[in-house]
mmCIF file of C-alpha atoms and ligand atoms in Angstrom:
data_model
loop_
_atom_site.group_PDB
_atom_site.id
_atom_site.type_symbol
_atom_site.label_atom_id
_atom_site.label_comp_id
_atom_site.label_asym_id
_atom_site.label_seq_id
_atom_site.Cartn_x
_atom_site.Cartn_y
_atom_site.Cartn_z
ATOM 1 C CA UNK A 1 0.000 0.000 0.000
ATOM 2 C CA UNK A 2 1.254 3.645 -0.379
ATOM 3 C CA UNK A 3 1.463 6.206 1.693
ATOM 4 C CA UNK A 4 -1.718 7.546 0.332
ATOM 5 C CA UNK A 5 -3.480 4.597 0.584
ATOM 6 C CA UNK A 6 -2.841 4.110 3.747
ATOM 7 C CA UNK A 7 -3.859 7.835 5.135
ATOM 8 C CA UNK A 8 -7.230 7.101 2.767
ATOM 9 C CA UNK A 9 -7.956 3.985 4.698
ATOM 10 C CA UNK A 10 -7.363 5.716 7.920
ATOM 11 C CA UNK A 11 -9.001 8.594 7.402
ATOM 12 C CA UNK A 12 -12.821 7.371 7.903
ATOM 13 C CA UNK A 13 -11.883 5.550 10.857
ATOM 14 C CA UNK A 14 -10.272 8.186 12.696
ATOM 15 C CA UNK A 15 -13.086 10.487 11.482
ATOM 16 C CA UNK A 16 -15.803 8.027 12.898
ATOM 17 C CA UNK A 17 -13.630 7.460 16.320
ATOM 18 C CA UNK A 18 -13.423 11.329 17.112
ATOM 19 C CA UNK A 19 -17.610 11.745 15.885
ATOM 20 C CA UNK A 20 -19.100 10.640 18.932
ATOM 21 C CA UNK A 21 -16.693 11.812 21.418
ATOM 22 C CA UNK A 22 -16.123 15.448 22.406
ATOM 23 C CA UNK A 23 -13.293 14.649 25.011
ATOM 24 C CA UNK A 24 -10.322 15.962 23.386
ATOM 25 C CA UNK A 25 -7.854 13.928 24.975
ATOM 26 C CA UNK A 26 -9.729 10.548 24.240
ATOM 27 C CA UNK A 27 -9.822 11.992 20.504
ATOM 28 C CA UNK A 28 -5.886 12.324 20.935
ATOM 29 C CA UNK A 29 -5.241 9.129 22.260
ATOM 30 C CA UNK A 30 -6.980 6.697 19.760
ATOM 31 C CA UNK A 31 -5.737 9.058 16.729
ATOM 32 C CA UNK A 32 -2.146 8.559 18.139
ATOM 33 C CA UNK A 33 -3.137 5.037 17.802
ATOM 34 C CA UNK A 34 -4.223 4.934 14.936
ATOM 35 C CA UNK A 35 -1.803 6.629 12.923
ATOM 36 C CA UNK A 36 1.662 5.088 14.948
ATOM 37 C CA UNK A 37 -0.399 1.604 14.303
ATOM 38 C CA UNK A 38 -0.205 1.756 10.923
ATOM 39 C CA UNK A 39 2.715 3.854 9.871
ATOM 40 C CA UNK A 40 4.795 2.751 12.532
ATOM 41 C CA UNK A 41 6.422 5.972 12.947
ATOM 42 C CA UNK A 42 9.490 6.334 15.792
ATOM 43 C CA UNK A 43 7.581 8.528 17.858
ATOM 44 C CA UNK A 44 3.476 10.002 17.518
ATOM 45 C CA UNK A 45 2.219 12.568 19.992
ATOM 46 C CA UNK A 46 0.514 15.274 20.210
ATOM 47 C CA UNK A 47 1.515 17.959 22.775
ATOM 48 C CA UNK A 48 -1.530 20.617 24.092
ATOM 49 C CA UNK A 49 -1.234 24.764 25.138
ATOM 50 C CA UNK A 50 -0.943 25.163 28.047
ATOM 51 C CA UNK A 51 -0.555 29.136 28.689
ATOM 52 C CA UNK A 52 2.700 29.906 27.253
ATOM 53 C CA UNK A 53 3.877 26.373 26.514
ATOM 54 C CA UNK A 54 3.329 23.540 24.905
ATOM 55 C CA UNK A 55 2.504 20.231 27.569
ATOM 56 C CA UNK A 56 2.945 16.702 26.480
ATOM 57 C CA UNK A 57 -0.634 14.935 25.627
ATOM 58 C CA UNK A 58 -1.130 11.389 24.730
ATOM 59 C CA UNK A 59 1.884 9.603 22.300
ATOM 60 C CA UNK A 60 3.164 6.368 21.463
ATOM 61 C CA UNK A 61 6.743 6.098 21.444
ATOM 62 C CA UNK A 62 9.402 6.822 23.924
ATOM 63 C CA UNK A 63 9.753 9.233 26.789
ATOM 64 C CA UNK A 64 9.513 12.880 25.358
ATOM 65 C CA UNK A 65 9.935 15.904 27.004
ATOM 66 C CA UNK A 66 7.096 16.757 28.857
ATOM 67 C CA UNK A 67 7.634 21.198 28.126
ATOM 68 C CA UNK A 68 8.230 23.441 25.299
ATOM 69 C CA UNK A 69 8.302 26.769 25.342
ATOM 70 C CA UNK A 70 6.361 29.119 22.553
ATOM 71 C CA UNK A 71 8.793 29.500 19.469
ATOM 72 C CA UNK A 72 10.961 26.923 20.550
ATOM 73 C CA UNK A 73 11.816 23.777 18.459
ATOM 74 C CA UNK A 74 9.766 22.821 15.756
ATOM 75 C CA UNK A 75 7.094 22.109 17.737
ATOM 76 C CA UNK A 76 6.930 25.727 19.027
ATOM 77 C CA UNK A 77 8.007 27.229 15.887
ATOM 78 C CA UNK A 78 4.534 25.637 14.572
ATOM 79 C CA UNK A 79 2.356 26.672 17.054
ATOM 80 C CA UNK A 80 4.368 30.329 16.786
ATOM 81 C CA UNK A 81 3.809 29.953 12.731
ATOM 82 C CA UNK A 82 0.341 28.191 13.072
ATOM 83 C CA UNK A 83 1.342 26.079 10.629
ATOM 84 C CA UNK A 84 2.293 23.213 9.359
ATOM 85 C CA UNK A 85 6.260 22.435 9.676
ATOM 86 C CA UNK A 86 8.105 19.638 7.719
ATOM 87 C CA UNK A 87 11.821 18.749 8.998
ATOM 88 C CA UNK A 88 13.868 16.922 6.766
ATOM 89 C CA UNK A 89 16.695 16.545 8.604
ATOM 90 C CA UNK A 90 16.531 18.070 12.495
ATOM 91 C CA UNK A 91 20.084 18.277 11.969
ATOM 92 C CA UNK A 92 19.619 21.300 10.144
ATOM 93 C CA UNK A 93 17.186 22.709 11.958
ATOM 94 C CA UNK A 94 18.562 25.523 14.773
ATOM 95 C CA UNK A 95 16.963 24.926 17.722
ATOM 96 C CA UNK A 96 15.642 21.656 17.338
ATOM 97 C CA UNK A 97 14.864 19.696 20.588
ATOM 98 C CA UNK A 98 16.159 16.117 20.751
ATOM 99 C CA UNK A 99 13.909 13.922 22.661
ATOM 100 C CA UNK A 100 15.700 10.958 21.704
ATOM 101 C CA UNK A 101 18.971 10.798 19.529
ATOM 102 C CA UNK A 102 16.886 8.334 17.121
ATOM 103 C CA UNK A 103 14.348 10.865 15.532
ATOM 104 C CA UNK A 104 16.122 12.122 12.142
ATOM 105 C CA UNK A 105 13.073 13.669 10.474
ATOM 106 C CA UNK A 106 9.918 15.387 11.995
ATOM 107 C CA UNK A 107 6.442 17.131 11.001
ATOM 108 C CA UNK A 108 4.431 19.232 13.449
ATOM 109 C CA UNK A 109 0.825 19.999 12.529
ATOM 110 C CA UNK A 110 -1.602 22.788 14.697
ATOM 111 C CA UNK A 111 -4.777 21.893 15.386
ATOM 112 C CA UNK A 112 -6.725 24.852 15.988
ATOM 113 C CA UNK A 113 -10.007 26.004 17.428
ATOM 114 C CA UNK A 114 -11.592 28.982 16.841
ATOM 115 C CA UNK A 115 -8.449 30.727 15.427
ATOM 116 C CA UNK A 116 -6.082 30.146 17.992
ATOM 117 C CA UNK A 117 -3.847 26.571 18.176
ATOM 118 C CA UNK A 118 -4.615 24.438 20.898
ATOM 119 C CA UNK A 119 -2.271 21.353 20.301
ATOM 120 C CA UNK A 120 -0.024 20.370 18.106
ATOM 121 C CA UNK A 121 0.642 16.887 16.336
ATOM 122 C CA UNK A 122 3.931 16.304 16.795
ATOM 123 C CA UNK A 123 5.458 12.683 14.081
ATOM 124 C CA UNK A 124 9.126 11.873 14.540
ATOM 125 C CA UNK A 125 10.646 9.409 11.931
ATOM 126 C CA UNK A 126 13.738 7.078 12.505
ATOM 127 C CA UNK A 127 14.671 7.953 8.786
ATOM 128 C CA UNK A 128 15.791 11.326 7.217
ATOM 129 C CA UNK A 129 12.985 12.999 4.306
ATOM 130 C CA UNK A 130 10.125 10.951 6.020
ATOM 131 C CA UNK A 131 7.640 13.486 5.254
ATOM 132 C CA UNK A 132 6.229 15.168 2.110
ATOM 133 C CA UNK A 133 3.222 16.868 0.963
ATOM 134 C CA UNK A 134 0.753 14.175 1.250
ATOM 135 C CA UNK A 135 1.908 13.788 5.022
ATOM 136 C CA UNK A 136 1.069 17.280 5.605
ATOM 137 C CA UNK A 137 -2.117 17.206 3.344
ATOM 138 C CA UNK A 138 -3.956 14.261 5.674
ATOM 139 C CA UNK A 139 -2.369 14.912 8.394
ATOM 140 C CA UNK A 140 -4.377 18.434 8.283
ATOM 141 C CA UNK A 141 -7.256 17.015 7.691
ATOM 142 C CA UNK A 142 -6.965 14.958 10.794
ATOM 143 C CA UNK A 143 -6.260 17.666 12.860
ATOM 144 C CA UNK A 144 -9.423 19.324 11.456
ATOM 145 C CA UNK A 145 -11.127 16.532 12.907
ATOM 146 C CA UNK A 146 -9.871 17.753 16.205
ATOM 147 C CA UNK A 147 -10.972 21.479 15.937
ATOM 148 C CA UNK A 148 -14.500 20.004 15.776
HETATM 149 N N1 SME B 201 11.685 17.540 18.359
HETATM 150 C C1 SME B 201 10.618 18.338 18.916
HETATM 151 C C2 SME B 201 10.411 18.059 20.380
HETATM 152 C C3 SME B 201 9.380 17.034 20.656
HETATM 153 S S1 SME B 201 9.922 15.465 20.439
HETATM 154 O O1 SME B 201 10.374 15.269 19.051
HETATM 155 C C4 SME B 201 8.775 14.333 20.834
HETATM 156 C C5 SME B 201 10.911 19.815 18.700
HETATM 157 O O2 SME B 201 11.998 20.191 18.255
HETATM 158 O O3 SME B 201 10.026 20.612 18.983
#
């Protein structure tokens, strides 16, 4: 299956989990699931705003840092941006926060709610140029899901 097969055959079961619930952190948890299930990614978490940082939500994956501060890493540089940011290599990226030596490539999506960014959807990757355009396109979407 491709990528894009896979995020297609996803995508109505992760809409039909978060339907019927309005619990945001439930909605987290099982799309975490969902999406580290099948794409086996390194590391899948979301992290929620918490005043002026960013607190660690429900993942799959090893221990992460559990703070980040607004603008910092590309985590905060998202929510600062609201918007979507794909890392390559974190290598190259200044200011990049290593949770774990192993993550080589990341993408960090907002999910927002009425205008302002309440979470982000953080997906680390063991490999280098993990993510692309059709990562960012579904992975939106998903996070749409979430502003509901
Ligand atoms: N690498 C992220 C920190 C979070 S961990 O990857 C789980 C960053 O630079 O914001």
């Amino acid at each position: 299956m491709t990528k894009q097969e896979r995020y297609r055959t996803v995508l109505p079961q992760i809409a039909a989990l978060v339907s019927g619930e309005s619990d945001m952190i439930a909605n987290m948890a099982n799309v975490v699931a969902v999406l580290h299930q099948t794409f086996g990614f390194w590391w899948t978490g979301f992290y929620r705003v918490e005043g002026n940082e960013l607190v660690l939500g429900p993942f799959q994956g090893p221990v992460a840092c559990t703070r980040i501060p607004f603008g910092r890493g590309v985590c905060g540089t998202a929510w600062e941006r609201a918007e979507t940011v794909i890392v390559p290599d974190v290598h190259q990226f200044v200011g990049h926060i290593a949770c774990s030596a192993a993550s080589k490539s990341e993408i960090v999506v907002p999910v927002s709610r009425a205008g302002q960014v309440v979470a982000i959807l953080d997906i680390d990757s063991e490999e280098y140029n993990t993510f692309d355009a059709t990562d960012r396109q579904y992975l939106e979407r998903i996070a749409e899901y979430l502003s509901r």
